[in-house]
PDB file of C-alpha atoms in Angstrom:
ATOM      1  CA  MET A  74     -42.646 -86.093  17.102  1.00 76.00           C
ATOM      2  CA  SER A  75     -39.660 -85.901  14.936  1.00 89.00           C
ATOM      3  CA  ILE A  76     -36.372 -84.195  15.570  1.00 91.00           C
ATOM      4  CA  LYS A  77     -37.227 -81.576  13.104  1.00 89.00           C
ATOM      5  CA  ASP A  78     -40.385 -80.704  15.022  1.00 90.00           C
ATOM      6  CA  LYS A  79     -38.484 -80.672  18.309  1.00 90.00           C
ATOM      7  CA  ILE A  80     -35.886 -78.243  16.883  1.00 92.00           C
ATOM      8  CA  ILE A  81     -38.624 -76.001  15.527  1.00 92.00           C
ATOM      9  CA  PHE A  82     -40.447 -76.033  18.890  1.00 91.00           C
ATOM     10  CA  GLY A  83     -37.131 -75.419  20.689  1.00 91.00           C
ATOM     11  CA  LEU A  84     -36.355 -72.436  18.470  1.00 92.00           C
ATOM     12  CA  LEU A  85     -39.889 -71.190  18.895  1.00 92.00           C
ATOM     13  CA  GLY A  86     -39.509 -71.484  22.684  1.00 93.00           C
ATOM     14  CA  VAL A  87     -36.185 -69.583  22.582  1.00 94.00           C
ATOM     15  CA  LEU A  88     -37.799 -66.878  20.477  1.00 93.00           C
ATOM     16  CA  VAL A  89     -40.729 -66.587  22.914  1.00 95.00           C
ATOM     17  CA  VAL A  90     -38.350 -66.405  25.892  1.00 95.00           C
ATOM     18  CA  ALA A  91     -36.219 -63.760  24.073  1.00 94.00           C
ATOM     19  CA  GLY A  92     -39.387 -61.800  23.189  1.00 93.00           C
ATOM     20  CA  VAL A  93     -40.575 -61.877  26.793  1.00 94.00           C
ATOM     21  CA  TYR A  94     -37.119 -60.800  28.013  1.00 94.00           C
ATOM     22  CA  PHE A  95     -36.980 -57.886  25.564  1.00 92.00           C
ATOM     23  CA  GLN A  96     -40.545 -56.874  26.465  1.00 94.00           C
ATOM     24  CA  LEU A  97     -39.613 -56.792  30.171  1.00 94.00           C
ATOM     25  CA  MET A  98     -36.498 -54.749  29.366  1.00 93.00           C
ATOM     26  CA  ALA A  99     -38.518 -52.292  27.253  1.00 93.00           C
ATOM     27  CA  ASP A 100     -41.112 -51.894  30.045  1.00 93.00           C
ATOM     28  CA  ASP A 101     -38.319 -51.293  32.566  1.00 93.00           C
ATOM     29  CA  MET A 102     -36.742 -48.664  30.278  1.00 92.00           C
ATOM     30  CA  LYS A 103     -40.092 -46.957  29.725  1.00 93.00           C
ATOM     31  CA  SER A 104     -40.680 -46.728  33.473  1.00 92.00           C
ATOM     32  CA  ARG A 105     -37.155 -45.343  34.008  1.00 92.00           C
ATOM     33  CA  MET A 106     -37.674 -42.812  31.186  1.00 92.00           C
ATOM     34  CA  SER A 107     -40.954 -41.597  32.647  1.00 92.00           C
ATOM     35  CA  GLU A 108     -39.253 -41.332  36.049  1.00 92.00           C
ATOM     36  CA  LEU A 109     -36.407 -39.301  34.468  1.00 90.00           C
ATOM     37  CA  ASN A 110     -38.922 -37.055  32.692  1.00 89.00           C
ATOM     38  CA  VAL A 111     -40.661 -36.327  35.980  1.00 90.00           C
ATOM     39  CA  LYS A 112     -37.330 -35.564  37.717  1.00 88.00           C
ATOM     40  CA  ASP A 113     -36.258 -33.395  34.767  1.00 86.00           C
ATOM     41  CA  THR A 114     -39.455 -31.364  35.001  1.00 86.00           C
ATOM     42  CA  GLU A 115     -38.949 -30.910  38.761  1.00 85.00           C
ATOM     43  CA  HIS A 116     -35.344 -29.913  38.216  1.00 83.00           C
ATOM     44  CA  LEU A 117     -36.322 -27.374  35.540  1.00 81.00           C
ATOM     45  CA  ASP A 118     -38.856 -25.860  37.930  1.00 81.00           C
ATOM     46  CA  VAL A 119     -36.155 -25.502  40.605  1.00 80.00           C
ATOM     47  CA  ILE A 120     -33.685 -23.933  38.168  1.00 79.00           C
ATOM     48  CA  ASP A 121     -36.307 -21.582  36.723  1.00 78.00           C
ATOM     49  CA  LYS A 122     -37.271 -20.544  40.240  1.00 80.00           C
ATOM     50  CA  GLU A 123     -33.614 -19.875  41.159  1.00 76.00           C
ATOM     51  CA  PHE A 124     -33.093 -17.969  37.925  1.00 72.00           C
ATOM     52  CA  ARG A 125     -36.175 -15.818  38.467  1.00 77.00           C
ATOM     53  CA  GLU A 126     -35.082 -15.137  42.056  1.00 76.00           C
ATOM     54  CA  GLY A 127     -31.617 -14.117  40.829  1.00 72.00           C
ATOM     55  CA  LEU A 128     -33.161 -11.745  38.283  1.00 71.00           C
ATOM     56  CA  ARG A 129     -35.375 -10.240  40.965  1.00 68.00           C
ATOM     57  CA  GLN A 130     -32.344  -9.609  43.193  1.00 67.00           C
ATOM     58  CA  PHE A 131     -30.448  -7.994  40.326  1.00 65.00           C
ATOM     59  CA  ASP A 132     -33.442  -5.805  39.563  1.00 63.00           C
ATOM     60  CA  LEU A 133     -33.527  -4.685  43.183  1.00 60.00           C
ATOM     61  CA  LYS A 134     -29.803  -3.908  43.132  1.00 60.00           C
ATOM     62  CA  PHE A 135     -30.023  -1.875  39.944  1.00 61.00           C
ATOM     63  CA  GLU A 136     -33.153   0.111  40.832  1.00 57.00           C
ATOM     64  CA  GLY A 137     -31.130   2.417  43.128  1.00 60.00           C
ATOM     65  CA  ARG A 138     -28.512   3.059  40.481  1.00 66.00           C
ATOM     66  CA  GLY A 139     -30.614   5.282  38.235  1.00 71.00           C
ATOM     67  CA  LYS A 140     -29.319   8.480  39.819  1.00 72.00           C
ATOM     68  CA  HIS A 141     -25.748   7.238  39.406  1.00 73.00           C
ATOM     69  CA  ILE A 142     -26.421   6.558  35.743  1.00 78.00           C
ATOM     70  CA  ARG A 143     -27.892  10.054  35.311  1.00 82.00           C
ATOM     71  CA  LYS A 144     -24.837  11.552  37.057  1.00 83.00           C
ATOM     72  CA  ALA A 145     -22.531   9.567  34.760  1.00 84.00           C
ATOM     73  CA  GLN A 146     -24.471  10.796  31.718  1.00 89.00           C
ATOM     74  CA  GLU A 147     -24.171  14.411  32.919  1.00 90.00           C
ATOM     75  CA  ASP A 148     -20.439  13.898  33.493  1.00 91.00           C
ATOM     76  CA  ILE A 149     -20.088  12.517  29.976  1.00 92.00           C
ATOM     77  CA  VAL A 150     -21.861  15.558  28.535  1.00 93.00           C
ATOM     78  CA  SER A 151     -19.720  17.990  30.555  1.00 93.00           C
ATOM     79  CA  ASN A 152     -16.543  16.123  29.550  1.00 94.00           C
ATOM     80  CA  THR A 153     -17.606  16.249  25.900  1.00 94.00           C
ATOM     81  CA  ASP A 154     -18.162  20.009  26.188  1.00 94.00           C
ATOM     82  CA  LEU A 155     -14.740  20.430  27.834  1.00 95.00           C
ATOM     83  CA  ILE A 156     -13.117  18.353  25.081  1.00 95.00           C
ATOM     84  CA  ASN A 157     -14.779  20.523  22.428  1.00 95.00           C
ATOM     85  CA  VAL A 158     -13.575  23.738  24.130  1.00 95.00           C
ATOM     86  CA  LYS A 159     -10.017  22.416  24.449  1.00 94.00           C
ATOM     87  CA  ALA A 160     -10.069  21.187  20.842  1.00 95.00           C
ATOM     88  CA  THR A 161     -11.106  24.667  19.685  1.00 95.00           C
ATOM     89  CA  GLU A 162      -8.346  26.288  21.748  1.00 95.00           C
ATOM     90  CA  LEU A 163      -5.826  23.799  20.422  1.00 95.00           C
ATOM     91  CA  SER A 164      -6.974  24.434  16.850  1.00 94.00           C
ATOM     92  CA  ASP A 165      -6.547  28.198  17.366  1.00 95.00           C
ATOM     93  CA  ASN A 166      -3.068  27.681  18.809  1.00 95.00           C
ATOM     94  CA  ILE A 167      -2.104  25.421  15.913  1.00 95.00           C
ATOM     95  CA  GLU A 168      -3.276  28.045  13.409  1.00 95.00           C
ATOM     96  CA  GLU A 169      -1.283  30.742  15.245  1.00 95.00           C
ATOM     97  CA  VAL A 170       1.848  28.600  15.244  1.00 95.00           C
ATOM     98  CA  GLN A 171       1.340  27.836  11.540  1.00 96.00           C
ATOM     99  CA  TYR A 172       1.021  31.564  10.793  1.00 95.00           C
ATOM    100  CA  ASN A 173       4.177  32.308  12.810  1.00 95.00           C
ATOM    101  CA  LEU A 174       6.065  29.542  10.993  1.00 95.00           C
ATOM    102  CA  ASP A 175       4.934  30.893   7.616  1.00 95.00           C
ATOM    103  CA  GLU A 176       5.995  34.412   8.604  1.00 95.00           C
ATOM    104  CA  TYR A 177       9.345  33.143   9.851  1.00 95.00           C
ATOM    105  CA  GLY A 178       9.803  31.264   6.569  1.00 94.00           C
ATOM    106  CA  ARG A 179       9.120  34.407   4.544  1.00 95.00           C
ATOM    107  CA  VAL A 180      11.494  36.527   6.654  1.00 95.00           C
ATOM    108  CA  THR A 181      14.185  33.867   6.548  1.00 95.00           C
ATOM    109  CA  ASN A 182      13.852  33.483   2.770  1.00 95.00           C
ATOM    110  CA  LYS A 183      14.223  37.273   2.354  1.00 95.00           C
ATOM    111  CA  LYS A 184      17.350  37.255   4.521  1.00 95.00           C
ATOM    112  CA  ILE A 185      18.770  34.309   2.611  1.00 95.00           C
ATOM    113  CA  ASP A 186      18.065  36.067  -0.697  1.00 94.00           C
ATOM    114  CA  ARG A 187      19.758  39.250   0.562  1.00 95.00           C
ATOM    115  CA  THR A 188      22.726  37.223   1.804  1.00 95.00           C
ATOM    116  CA  ASN A 189      22.996  35.429  -1.541  1.00 94.00           C
ATOM    117  CA  ASN A 190      22.873  38.796  -3.333  1.00 95.00           C
ATOM    118  CA  ASP A 191      25.576  40.160  -1.009  1.00 93.00           C
ATOM    119  CA  VAL A 192      27.726  37.090  -1.662  1.00 94.00           C
ATOM    120  CA  ALA A 193      27.252  37.523  -5.415  1.00 94.00           C
ATOM    121  CA  ASP A 194      28.170  41.218  -5.121  1.00 93.00           C
ATOM    122  CA  LEU A 195      31.232  40.342  -3.064  1.00 93.00           C
ATOM    123  CA  GLN A 196      32.179  37.696  -5.619  1.00 94.00           C
ATOM    124  CA  ASP A 197      31.856  40.227  -8.423  1.00 93.00           C
ATOM    125  CA  SER A 198      33.882  42.765  -6.445  1.00 93.00           C
ATOM    126  CA  PHE A 199      36.522  40.170  -5.648  1.00 93.00           C
ATOM    127  CA  ASP A 200      36.703  39.069  -9.282  1.00 93.00           C
ATOM    128  CA  SER A 201      37.056  42.715 -10.345  1.00 93.00           C
ATOM    129  CA  GLN A 202      39.786  43.329  -7.771  1.00 94.00           C
ATOM    130  CA  ARG A 203      41.567  40.151  -8.828  1.00 94.00           C
ATOM    131  CA  ARG A 204      41.492  41.207 -12.481  1.00 94.00           C
ATOM    132  CA  LEU A 205      42.710  44.680 -11.520  1.00 95.00           C
ATOM    133  CA  THR A 206      45.463  43.232  -9.361  1.00 94.00           C
ATOM    134  CA  GLY A 207      46.384  40.804 -12.141  1.00 94.00           C
ATOM    135  CA  ARG A 208      46.640  43.740 -14.581  1.00 95.00           C
ATOM    136  CA  LYS A 209      48.741  45.752 -12.133  1.00 94.00           C
ATOM    137  CA  ILE A 210      51.050  42.805 -11.554  1.00 95.00           C
ATOM    138  CA  SER A 211      51.284  42.278 -15.301  1.00 94.00           C
ATOM    139  CA  ASP A 212      52.011  46.001 -15.778  1.00 94.00           C
ATOM    140  CA  LEU A 213      54.623  45.848 -13.018  1.00 94.00           C
ATOM    141  CA  GLU A 214      56.208  42.800 -14.597  1.00 94.00           C
ATOM    142  CA  GLN A 215      56.312  44.570 -17.967  1.00 95.00           C
ATOM    143  CA  THR A 216      57.750  47.652 -16.353  1.00 95.00           C
ATOM    144  CA  LEU A 217      60.279  45.539 -14.489  1.00 94.00           C
ATOM    145  CA  THR A 218      61.236  43.804 -17.706  1.00 95.00           C
ATOM    146  CA  GLN A 219      61.580  47.168 -19.437  1.00 94.00           C
ATOM    147  CA  VAL A 220      63.663  48.524 -16.559  1.00 94.00           C
ATOM    148  CA  GLN A 221      65.852  45.430 -16.642  1.00 92.00           C
ATOM    149  CA  ASN A 222      66.257  45.763 -20.394  1.00 91.00           C
ATOM    150  CA  GLN A 223      67.114  49.417 -20.074  1.00 90.00           C
ATOM    151  CA  LEU A 224      69.541  48.648 -17.279  1.00 87.00           C
ATOM    152  CA  LYS A 225      71.201  46.039 -19.434  1.00 88.00           C
ATOM    153  CA  GLU A 226      71.435  48.448 -22.264  1.00 87.00           C
ATOM    154  CA  LEU A 227      72.962  51.022 -20.017  1.00 85.00           C
ATOM    155  CA  LEU A 228      75.389  48.550 -18.559  1.00 84.00           C
ATOM    156  CA  ASP A 229      76.236  46.926 -21.852  1.00 78.00           C
ATOM    157  CA  PRO A 230      77.494  50.062 -23.557  1.00 63.00           C
ATOM    158  CA  GLU A 231      79.686  50.694 -20.576  1.00 61.00           C
ATOM    159  CA  LYS A 232      81.092  47.240 -20.896  1.00 60.00           C
ATOM    160  CA  LYS A 233      81.833  47.946 -24.498  1.00 58.00           C
ATOM    161  CA  LYS A 234      83.721  51.103 -23.567  1.00 57.00           C
ATOM    162  CA  LYS A 235      85.908  49.357 -21.121  1.00 53.00           C
TER     163      LYS A 235
END
């Protein structure tokens, strides 16, 4: 047997040993996987049982609450009716206040218009009185000037005589 044959047989032996090792590992993993699958199934059964039991207990707790739910529904309906009544009353009050505000606005505008008219009349009267007073003062000034001129004339001839 040559060295070449020995190397080939050696490699073949290593490959057989590696194949056997991997086969044993694969069998071990398969057995562990089947064991895990069995435990998983058992665990799911336990969890499903606990879950179903929990649901049953909740169902028992909520069966007695039907009358409370009906009472709550009736309270909701009565509260809705009360809200509607109060909303109607509030709407009526708002309309009344709006009417009163409109009426107050109209009355106030009339008073303001009358006041503005009175102020305009007073302004006209004042302007008329001012013009009249200005004319009187002007007339008085003219009269005063005339009187002064006449007085000078009267006094001047006397000065000439002296």
